[in-house]
Amino acid sequence: MLVLLPPSEGKAASGHGAPLKLESLALPGLTEARAAVLDELVELCAADEEKARTVLGLSEGLRGEIAKNTELRTAGARPAGEIYTGVLYDALGLATLDAAARERAGRSLLVFSGLWGAVRVTDAIPSYRCSMGVKLPGLGALGAHWRGAMAGVLPEAAGEGLVLDLRSSAYATAWKPKGEVAARTATVRVLHAPTRKVVSHFNKATKGRIVRALLEAGAEPAGPAELTEALRDLGYVVEDGGKAGALDVLVDEIH
């Protein structure tokens, strides 16, 4: 099973250990594309703070994120699973998984990123600010930048089991499963059962809890049908989402 996750807007501080080593990150086929984004992002933020703020779409209150980006090559790195925070990652609770589930998380979880393309939760990275929706002056739209490199790397990373795609739409632009991989790809929409409406906060929290439950159970579904069975076994109410690979998970309580 490969689970595709969005990053979080908010991130924990960089670590105090060794700095980033691009060549040590998983999916080495993305190294060249990562270096190109890293080089331009650092140069942009070091050269013109106001231009960088505009390009990155940052409010005045987030101006400090620009300085953080100038130090990406020297800041201490820590596992991506510790860098990413927010509702989904709080519900996922990587730090409190048992050893077997943490090992499965390291194999199964792939976090998409405007800067790194995609990383394993065990990859050591510094804290940064660069969403997939950014359009850098030199490289252009990051979604388009990543598509070429991802096309050659992600099908192999997908292995032979389920691909559970929980990315937001902006991050889905970087790679779209095709062919045989698409046939075993599932997406999940979380609905408030009484209203059948999506509510952003508990949508993210429920997705985090779903991933945690699958990791703890050691589930290895082969495709969307097996995922439906696994989630029902875990106590979730699951319905057909109306298109290939789409599942609706119904939740009574908003929390």
PDB file of C-alpha atoms in Angstrom:
ATOM      1  CA  MET A   1       0.000   0.000   0.000  1.00  0.00           C
ATOM      2  CA  LEU A   2       1.191   3.493  -0.881  1.00  0.00           C
ATOM      3  CA  VAL A   3      -0.575   6.443   0.758  1.00  0.00           C
ATOM      4  CA  LEU A   4      -0.234   9.859  -0.905  1.00  0.00           C
ATOM      5  CA  LEU A   5      -0.596  12.715   1.584  1.00  0.00           C
ATOM      6  CA  PRO A   6      -0.642  16.505   1.266  1.00  0.00           C
ATOM      7  CA  PRO A   7       1.857  18.441   3.397  1.00  0.00           C
ATOM      8  CA  SER A   8       0.738  20.886   6.068  1.00  0.00           C
ATOM      9  CA  GLU A   9       0.868  24.656   5.736  1.00  0.00           C
ATOM     10  CA  GLY A  10       2.179  24.927   9.278  1.00  0.00           C
ATOM     11  CA  LYS A  11       5.431  23.143  10.039  1.00  0.00           C
ATOM     12  CA  ALA A  12       7.531  22.457  13.080  1.00  0.00           C
ATOM     13  CA  ALA A  13      10.894  24.183  13.435  1.00  0.00           C
ATOM     14  CA  SER A  14      13.965  22.745  11.750  1.00  0.00           C
ATOM     15  CA  GLY A  15      16.087  20.391  13.790  1.00  0.00           C
ATOM     16  CA  HIS A  16      19.495  20.855  15.428  1.00  0.00           C
ATOM     17  CA  GLY A  17      21.231  17.998  13.666  1.00  0.00           C
ATOM     18  CA  ALA A  18      22.943  17.640  10.316  1.00  0.00           C
ATOM     19  CA  PRO A  19      21.661  19.782   7.446  1.00  0.00           C
ATOM     20  CA  LEU A  20      19.782  18.582   4.393  1.00  0.00           C
ATOM     21  CA  LYS A  21      21.397  16.039   2.078  1.00  0.00           C
ATOM     22  CA  LEU A  22      19.375  15.953  -1.114  1.00  0.00           C
ATOM     23  CA  GLU A  23      21.016  12.746  -2.264  1.00  0.00           C
ATOM     24  CA  SER A  24      19.840  10.949   0.896  1.00  0.00           C
ATOM     25  CA  LEU A  25      16.131  11.551   0.272  1.00  0.00           C
ATOM     26  CA  ALA A  26      13.939   8.712  -0.961  1.00  0.00           C
ATOM     27  CA  LEU A  27      12.975   8.625  -4.653  1.00  0.00           C
ATOM     28  CA  PRO A  28      16.423   9.654  -5.931  1.00  0.00           C
ATOM     29  CA  GLY A  29      15.015  10.107  -9.419  1.00  0.00           C
ATOM     30  CA  LEU A  30      13.615  13.416  -8.134  1.00  0.00           C
ATOM     31  CA  THR A  31      17.000  14.760  -6.970  1.00  0.00           C
ATOM     32  CA  GLU A  32      17.687  16.955 -10.001  1.00  0.00           C
ATOM     33  CA  ALA A  33      14.197  18.458  -9.946  1.00  0.00           C
ATOM     34  CA  ARG A  34      14.494  19.046  -6.179  1.00  0.00           C
ATOM     35  CA  ALA A  35      17.830  20.817  -6.602  1.00  0.00           C
ATOM     36  CA  ALA A  36      16.346  23.121  -9.231  1.00  0.00           C
ATOM     37  CA  VAL A  37      13.493  24.225  -6.925  1.00  0.00           C
ATOM     38  CA  LEU A  38      15.778  24.523  -3.910  1.00  0.00           C
ATOM     39  CA  ASP A  39      18.309  26.667  -5.782  1.00  0.00           C
ATOM     40  CA  GLU A  40      15.711  29.087  -7.133  1.00  0.00           C
ATOM     41  CA  LEU A  41      13.756  29.305  -3.888  1.00  0.00           C
ATOM     42  CA  VAL A  42      16.842  30.108  -1.788  1.00  0.00           C
ATOM     43  CA  GLU A  43      18.076  32.654  -4.335  1.00  0.00           C
ATOM     44  CA  LEU A  44      14.660  34.334  -4.595  1.00  0.00           C
ATOM     45  CA  CYS A  45      14.241  34.645  -0.837  1.00  0.00           C
ATOM     46  CA  ALA A  46      17.799  35.897  -0.293  1.00  0.00           C
ATOM     47  CA  ALA A  47      17.690  38.482  -3.081  1.00  0.00           C
ATOM     48  CA  ASP A  48      14.329  40.234  -2.763  1.00  0.00           C
ATOM     49  CA  GLU A  49      12.158  39.732   0.304  1.00  0.00           C
ATOM     50  CA  GLU A  50       9.159  41.618  -1.060  1.00  0.00           C
ATOM     51  CA  LYS A  51       9.203  39.782  -4.375  1.00  0.00           C
ATOM     52  CA  ALA A  52       9.560  36.474  -2.542  1.00  0.00           C
ATOM     53  CA  ARG A  53       6.570  37.307  -0.352  1.00  0.00           C
ATOM     54  CA  THR A  54       4.469  37.985  -3.445  1.00  0.00           C
ATOM     55  CA  VAL A  55       5.617  34.873  -5.307  1.00  0.00           C
ATOM     56  CA  LEU A  56       5.039  32.632  -2.279  1.00  0.00           C
ATOM     57  CA  GLY A  57       1.651  34.201  -1.539  1.00  0.00           C
ATOM     58  CA  LEU A  58       2.552  35.079   2.053  1.00  0.00           C
ATOM     59  CA  SER A  59       0.784  37.598   4.231  1.00  0.00           C
ATOM     60  CA  GLU A  60       2.731  40.298   6.025  1.00  0.00           C
ATOM     61  CA  GLY A  61       2.489  38.250   9.208  1.00  0.00           C
ATOM     62  CA  LEU A  62       4.319  35.349   7.530  1.00  0.00           C
ATOM     63  CA  ARG A  63       7.240  37.442   6.298  1.00  0.00           C
ATOM     64  CA  GLY A  64       9.542  35.498   8.649  1.00  0.00           C
ATOM     65  CA  GLU A  65       9.046  32.387   6.502  1.00  0.00           C
ATOM     66  CA  ILE A  66      11.177  34.043   3.811  1.00  0.00           C
ATOM     67  CA  ALA A  67      14.228  34.199   6.076  1.00  0.00           C
ATOM     68  CA  LYS A  68      13.668  30.548   6.945  1.00  0.00           C
ATOM     69  CA  ASN A  69      13.836  29.663   3.246  1.00  0.00           C
ATOM     70  CA  THR A  70      17.214  31.387   2.858  1.00  0.00           C
ATOM     71  CA  GLU A  71      18.717  28.895   5.354  1.00  0.00           C
ATOM     72  CA  LEU A  72      17.414  25.685   3.785  1.00  0.00           C
ATOM     73  CA  ARG A  73      20.880  24.384   2.926  1.00  0.00           C
ATOM     74  CA  THR A  74      22.320  24.943   6.427  1.00  0.00           C
ATOM     75  CA  ALA A  75      19.366  24.478   8.812  1.00  0.00           C
ATOM     76  CA  GLY A  76      19.232  21.257  10.785  1.00  0.00           C
ATOM     77  CA  ALA A  77      17.037  18.591   9.226  1.00  0.00           C
ATOM     78  CA  ARG A  78      14.607  16.253  10.987  1.00  0.00           C
ATOM     79  CA  PRO A  79      12.242  13.517   9.762  1.00  0.00           C
ATOM     80  CA  ALA A  80       9.468  14.838   7.561  1.00  0.00           C
ATOM     81  CA  GLY A  81       6.956  13.101   9.829  1.00  0.00           C
ATOM     82  CA  GLU A  82       8.055  15.510  12.580  1.00  0.00           C
ATOM     83  CA  ILE A  83       8.163  18.595  10.335  1.00  0.00           C
ATOM     84  CA  TYR A  84       4.585  18.326   9.058  1.00  0.00           C
ATOM     85  CA  THR A  85       1.942  19.331  11.605  1.00  0.00           C
ATOM     86  CA  GLY A  86      -1.737  20.275  11.449  1.00  0.00           C
ATOM     87  CA  VAL A  87      -5.059  18.477  11.698  1.00  0.00           C
ATOM     88  CA  LEU A  88      -4.320  15.425   9.522  1.00  0.00           C
ATOM     89  CA  TYR A  89      -0.891  14.815  11.050  1.00  0.00           C
ATOM     90  CA  ASP A  90      -2.156  15.331  14.605  1.00  0.00           C
ATOM     91  CA  ALA A  91      -4.836  12.685  13.981  1.00  0.00           C
ATOM     92  CA  LEU A  92      -2.302  10.370  12.328  1.00  0.00           C
ATOM     93  CA  GLY A  93      -0.040  10.631  15.395  1.00  0.00           C
ATOM     94  CA  LEU A  94       3.084   9.081  13.916  1.00  0.00           C
ATOM     95  CA  ALA A  95       5.067   9.502  17.138  1.00  0.00           C
ATOM     96  CA  THR A  96       2.617   7.377  19.127  1.00  0.00           C
ATOM     97  CA  LEU A  97       2.409   4.430  16.724  1.00  0.00           C
ATOM     98  CA  ASP A  98       3.913   1.159  17.893  1.00  0.00           C
ATOM     99  CA  ALA A  99       7.169   0.008  16.309  1.00  0.00           C
ATOM    100  CA  ALA A 100       5.547  -2.211  13.674  1.00  0.00           C
ATOM    101  CA  ALA A 101       3.096   0.495  12.584  1.00  0.00           C
ATOM    102  CA  ARG A 102       5.897   3.099  12.443  1.00  0.00           C
ATOM    103  CA  GLU A 103       7.892   0.785  10.200  1.00  0.00           C
ATOM    104  CA  ARG A 104       4.869   0.414   7.923  1.00  0.00           C
ATOM    105  CA  ALA A 105       4.450   4.209   7.897  1.00  0.00           C
ATOM    106  CA  GLY A 106       8.023   4.618   6.713  1.00  0.00           C
ATOM    107  CA  ARG A 107       7.346   2.270   3.807  1.00  0.00           C
ATOM    108  CA  SER A 108       3.834   3.372   2.943  1.00  0.00           C
ATOM    109  CA  LEU A 109       3.462   7.128   3.431  1.00  0.00           C
ATOM    110  CA  LEU A 110       4.540   9.617   0.784  1.00  0.00           C
ATOM    111  CA  VAL A 111       4.066  13.343   1.445  1.00  0.00           C
ATOM    112  CA  PHE A 112       3.817  15.591  -1.603  1.00  0.00           C
ATOM    113  CA  SER A 113       5.573  18.960  -1.501  1.00  0.00           C
ATOM    114  CA  GLY A 114       6.107  21.996  -3.688  1.00  0.00           C
ATOM    115  CA  LEU A 115       9.793  22.008  -2.735  1.00  0.00           C
ATOM    116  CA  TRP A 116      10.705  18.315  -2.498  1.00  0.00           C
ATOM    117  CA  GLY A 117       8.205  16.806  -4.927  1.00  0.00           C
ATOM    118  CA  ALA A 118       7.456  13.920  -2.571  1.00  0.00           C
ATOM    119  CA  VAL A 119       9.237  12.563   0.511  1.00  0.00           C
ATOM    120  CA  ARG A 120       8.941   9.624   2.875  1.00  0.00           C
ATOM    121  CA  VAL A 121       8.042  10.514   6.462  1.00  0.00           C
ATOM    122  CA  THR A 122      11.493   9.231   7.451  1.00  0.00           C
ATOM    123  CA  ASP A 123      13.343  11.616   5.093  1.00  0.00           C
ATOM    124  CA  ALA A 124      15.283  14.328   6.943  1.00  0.00           C
ATOM    125  CA  ILE A 125      14.287  17.814   5.738  1.00  0.00           C
ATOM    126  CA  PRO A 126      14.373  21.342   7.182  1.00  0.00           C
ATOM    127  CA  SER A 127      11.258  23.419   7.790  1.00  0.00           C
ATOM    128  CA  TYR A 128      10.311  25.459   4.718  1.00  0.00           C
ATOM    129  CA  ARG A 129       7.543  27.423   3.029  1.00  0.00           C
ATOM    130  CA  CYS A 130       6.709  26.666  -0.602  1.00  0.00           C
ATOM    131  CA  SER A 131       3.329  25.322  -1.670  1.00  0.00           C
ATOM    132  CA  MET A 132       2.587  23.407  -4.854  1.00  0.00           C
ATOM    133  CA  GLY A 133       0.520  26.364  -6.095  1.00  0.00           C
ATOM    134  CA  VAL A 134       3.612  28.606  -6.314  1.00  0.00           C
ATOM    135  CA  LYS A 135       4.853  29.801  -9.700  1.00  0.00           C
ATOM    136  CA  LEU A 136       8.570  30.531  -9.491  1.00  0.00           C
ATOM    137  CA  PRO A 137       9.916  33.175 -11.903  1.00  0.00           C
ATOM    138  CA  GLY A 138      12.389  30.783 -13.508  1.00  0.00           C
ATOM    139  CA  LEU A 139      10.875  27.313 -13.225  1.00  0.00           C
ATOM    140  CA  GLY A 140       7.247  28.353 -13.553  1.00  0.00           C
ATOM    141  CA  ALA A 141       4.302  26.534 -11.951  1.00  0.00           C
ATOM    142  CA  LEU A 142       5.582  23.870  -9.572  1.00  0.00           C
ATOM    143  CA  GLY A 143       2.802  21.407 -10.378  1.00  0.00           C
ATOM    144  CA  ALA A 144       3.970  21.379 -14.001  1.00  0.00           C
ATOM    145  CA  HIS A 145       7.640  21.287 -12.968  1.00  0.00           C
ATOM    146  CA  TRP A 146       7.105  18.100 -10.985  1.00  0.00           C
ATOM    147  CA  ARG A 147       4.976  16.221 -13.507  1.00  0.00           C
ATOM    148  CA  GLY A 148       7.840  15.191 -15.762  1.00  0.00           C
ATOM    149  CA  ALA A 149      10.080  13.891 -12.981  1.00  0.00           C
ATOM    150  CA  MET A 150       7.194  12.200 -11.161  1.00  0.00           C
ATOM    151  CA  ALA A 151       6.072  10.353 -14.285  1.00  0.00           C
ATOM    152  CA  GLY A 152       9.306   8.388 -14.268  1.00  0.00           C
ATOM    153  CA  VAL A 153       9.480   7.744 -10.525  1.00  0.00           C
ATOM    154  CA  LEU A 154       6.025   7.337  -8.977  1.00  0.00           C
ATOM    155  CA  PRO A 155       4.784   4.285 -10.937  1.00  0.00           C
ATOM    156  CA  GLU A 156       7.684   2.269  -9.526  1.00  0.00           C
ATOM    157  CA  ALA A 157       7.109   3.665  -6.022  1.00  0.00           C
ATOM    158  CA  ALA A 158       3.454   2.617  -6.278  1.00  0.00           C
ATOM    159  CA  GLY A 159       4.506  -1.036  -6.198  1.00  0.00           C
ATOM    160  CA  GLU A 160       1.763  -3.600  -6.827  1.00  0.00           C
ATOM    161  CA  GLY A 161      -0.811  -2.816  -4.144  1.00  0.00           C
ATOM    162  CA  LEU A 162      -3.333  -0.102  -3.396  1.00  0.00           C
ATOM    163  CA  VAL A 163      -2.513   3.548  -3.979  1.00  0.00           C
ATOM    164  CA  LEU A 164      -4.570   5.556  -1.487  1.00  0.00           C
ATOM    165  CA  ASP A 165      -4.626   9.131  -2.775  1.00  0.00           C
ATOM    166  CA  LEU A 166      -5.510  11.586   0.003  1.00  0.00           C
ATOM    167  CA  ARG A 167      -3.882  14.638  -1.595  1.00  0.00           C
ATOM    168  CA  SER A 168      -5.620  17.971  -2.006  1.00  0.00           C
ATOM    169  CA  SER A 169      -6.263  19.148  -5.561  1.00  0.00           C
ATOM    170  CA  ALA A 170      -3.199  21.415  -5.729  1.00  0.00           C
ATOM    171  CA  TYR A 171      -0.848  18.527  -4.927  1.00  0.00           C
ATOM    172  CA  ALA A 172      -2.652  16.118  -7.221  1.00  0.00           C
ATOM    173  CA  THR A 173      -1.451  18.254 -10.162  1.00  0.00           C
ATOM    174  CA  ALA A 174       2.088  16.917  -9.687  1.00  0.00           C
ATOM    175  CA  TRP A 175       1.227  13.315 -10.535  1.00  0.00           C
ATOM    176  CA  LYS A 176      -1.875  11.555 -11.794  1.00  0.00           C
ATOM    177  CA  PRO A 177      -1.912   7.748 -11.649  1.00  0.00           C
ATOM    178  CA  LYS A 178      -2.435   6.222 -15.075  1.00  0.00           C
ATOM    179  CA  GLY A 179      -3.200   2.853 -16.593  1.00  0.00           C
ATOM    180  CA  GLU A 180      -2.796  -0.159 -14.344  1.00  0.00           C
ATOM    181  CA  VAL A 181      -1.814   2.025 -11.358  1.00  0.00           C
ATOM    182  CA  ALA A 182      -4.972   4.116 -11.759  1.00  0.00           C
ATOM    183  CA  ALA A 183      -7.070   0.934 -11.639  1.00  0.00           C
ATOM    184  CA  ARG A 184      -5.832   0.220  -8.105  1.00  0.00           C
ATOM    185  CA  THR A 185      -5.947   3.826  -6.887  1.00  0.00           C
ATOM    186  CA  ALA A 186      -8.589   4.896  -4.366  1.00  0.00           C
ATOM    187  CA  THR A 187      -9.652   8.337  -3.201  1.00  0.00           C
ATOM    188  CA  VAL A 188     -11.609   9.033  -0.023  1.00  0.00           C
ATOM    189  CA  ARG A 189     -14.153  11.733   0.645  1.00  0.00           C
ATOM    190  CA  VAL A 190     -15.295  12.205   4.240  1.00  0.00           C
ATOM    191  CA  LEU A 191     -18.921  13.273   4.620  1.00  0.00           C
ATOM    192  CA  HIS A 192     -20.945  14.353   7.626  1.00  0.00           C
ATOM    193  CA  ALA A 193     -23.539  11.582   7.547  1.00  0.00           C
ATOM    194  CA  PRO A 194     -26.692  13.579   8.419  1.00  0.00           C
ATOM    195  CA  THR A 195     -26.012  16.276   5.795  1.00  0.00           C
ATOM    196  CA  ARG A 196     -23.808  14.415   3.259  1.00  0.00           C
ATOM    197  CA  LYS A 197     -21.590  17.516   3.187  1.00  0.00           C
ATOM    198  CA  VAL A 198     -17.800  17.775   3.347  1.00  0.00           C
ATOM    199  CA  VAL A 199     -16.475  19.807   6.277  1.00  0.00           C
ATOM    200  CA  SER A 200     -12.784  20.608   5.923  1.00  0.00           C
ATOM    201  CA  HIS A 201     -11.583  20.169   9.506  1.00  0.00           C
ATOM    202  CA  PHE A 202     -13.075  16.777  10.275  1.00  0.00           C
ATOM    203  CA  ASN A 203     -12.380  15.673   6.699  1.00  0.00           C
ATOM    204  CA  LYS A 204      -8.651  16.043   7.416  1.00  0.00           C
ATOM    205  CA  ALA A 205      -8.867  14.598  10.917  1.00  0.00           C
ATOM    206  CA  THR A 206     -10.811  11.543   9.748  1.00  0.00           C
ATOM    207  CA  LYS A 207      -8.319  10.886   6.951  1.00  0.00           C
ATOM    208  CA  GLY A 208      -5.514  10.993   9.508  1.00  0.00           C
ATOM    209  CA  ARG A 209      -7.374   8.527  11.730  1.00  0.00           C
ATOM    210  CA  ILE A 210      -8.085   6.248   8.748  1.00  0.00           C
ATOM    211  CA  VAL A 211      -4.401   6.067   7.827  1.00  0.00           C
ATOM    212  CA  ARG A 212      -3.451   5.413  11.435  1.00  0.00           C
ATOM    213  CA  ALA A 213      -6.007   2.610  11.725  1.00  0.00           C
ATOM    214  CA  LEU A 214      -4.772   0.965   8.516  1.00  0.00           C
ATOM    215  CA  LEU A 215      -1.161   1.139   9.701  1.00  0.00           C
ATOM    216  CA  GLU A 216      -2.016  -0.280  13.113  1.00  0.00           C
ATOM    217  CA  ALA A 217      -4.025  -3.098  11.551  1.00  0.00           C
ATOM    218  CA  GLY A 218      -1.239  -3.958   9.114  1.00  0.00           C
ATOM    219  CA  ALA A 219      -3.758  -3.734   6.274  1.00  0.00           C
ATOM    220  CA  GLU A 220      -2.432  -4.338   2.764  1.00  0.00           C
ATOM    221  CA  PRO A 221      -5.454  -3.911   0.453  1.00  0.00           C
ATOM    222  CA  ALA A 222      -4.797  -4.646  -3.209  1.00  0.00           C
ATOM    223  CA  GLY A 223      -7.297  -2.124  -4.555  1.00  0.00           C
ATOM    224  CA  PRO A 224     -10.379  -0.006  -3.801  1.00  0.00           C
ATOM    225  CA  ALA A 225     -12.679  -2.988  -3.157  1.00  0.00           C
ATOM    226  CA  GLU A 226     -10.291  -4.476  -0.604  1.00  0.00           C
ATOM    227  CA  LEU A 227      -9.870  -1.030   0.990  1.00  0.00           C
ATOM    228  CA  THR A 228     -13.649  -0.797   1.421  1.00  0.00           C
ATOM    229  CA  GLU A 229     -13.640  -4.161   3.202  1.00  0.00           C
ATOM    230  CA  ALA A 230     -10.695  -3.176   5.404  1.00  0.00           C
ATOM    231  CA  LEU A 231     -12.309   0.107   6.458  1.00  0.00           C
ATOM    232  CA  ARG A 232     -15.613  -1.589   7.252  1.00  0.00           C
ATOM    233  CA  ASP A 233     -13.733  -4.146   9.341  1.00  0.00           C
ATOM    234  CA  LEU A 234     -12.234  -1.198  11.230  1.00  0.00           C
ATOM    235  CA  GLY A 235     -15.694   0.165  11.972  1.00  0.00           C
ATOM    236  CA  TYR A 236     -16.092   2.811   9.268  1.00  0.00           C
ATOM    237  CA  VAL A 237     -19.272   3.328   7.265  1.00  0.00           C
ATOM    238  CA  VAL A 238     -18.207   3.320   3.623  1.00  0.00           C
ATOM    239  CA  GLU A 239     -20.243   3.936   0.476  1.00  0.00           C
ATOM    240  CA  ASP A 240     -19.453   4.001  -3.234  1.00  0.00           C
ATOM    241  CA  GLY A 241     -18.311   7.504  -4.168  1.00  0.00           C
ATOM    242  CA  GLY A 242     -19.915   7.411  -7.593  1.00  0.00           C
ATOM    243  CA  LYS A 243     -16.819   7.078  -9.780  1.00  0.00           C
ATOM    244  CA  ALA A 244     -13.996   4.603 -10.229  1.00  0.00           C
ATOM    245  CA  GLY A 245     -11.947   4.169  -7.073  1.00  0.00           C
ATOM    246  CA  ALA A 246     -13.883   6.824  -5.123  1.00  0.00           C
ATOM    247  CA  LEU A 247     -15.089   5.988  -1.613  1.00  0.00           C
ATOM    248  CA  ASP A 248     -17.287   8.020   0.732  1.00  0.00           C
ATOM    249  CA  VAL A 249     -16.674   7.588   4.456  1.00  0.00           C
ATOM    250  CA  LEU A 250     -19.615   8.744   6.549  1.00  0.00           C
ATOM    251  CA  VAL A 251     -19.013  10.282   9.949  1.00  0.00           C
ATOM    252  CA  ASP A 252     -21.739  11.177  12.440  1.00  0.00           C
ATOM    253  CA  GLU A 253     -19.749  13.442  14.741  1.00  0.00           C
ATOM    254  CA  ILE A 254     -17.715  16.468  13.750  1.00  0.00           C
ATOM    255  CA  HIS A 255     -14.503  16.417  15.789  1.00  0.00           C
TER     256      HIS A 255
END
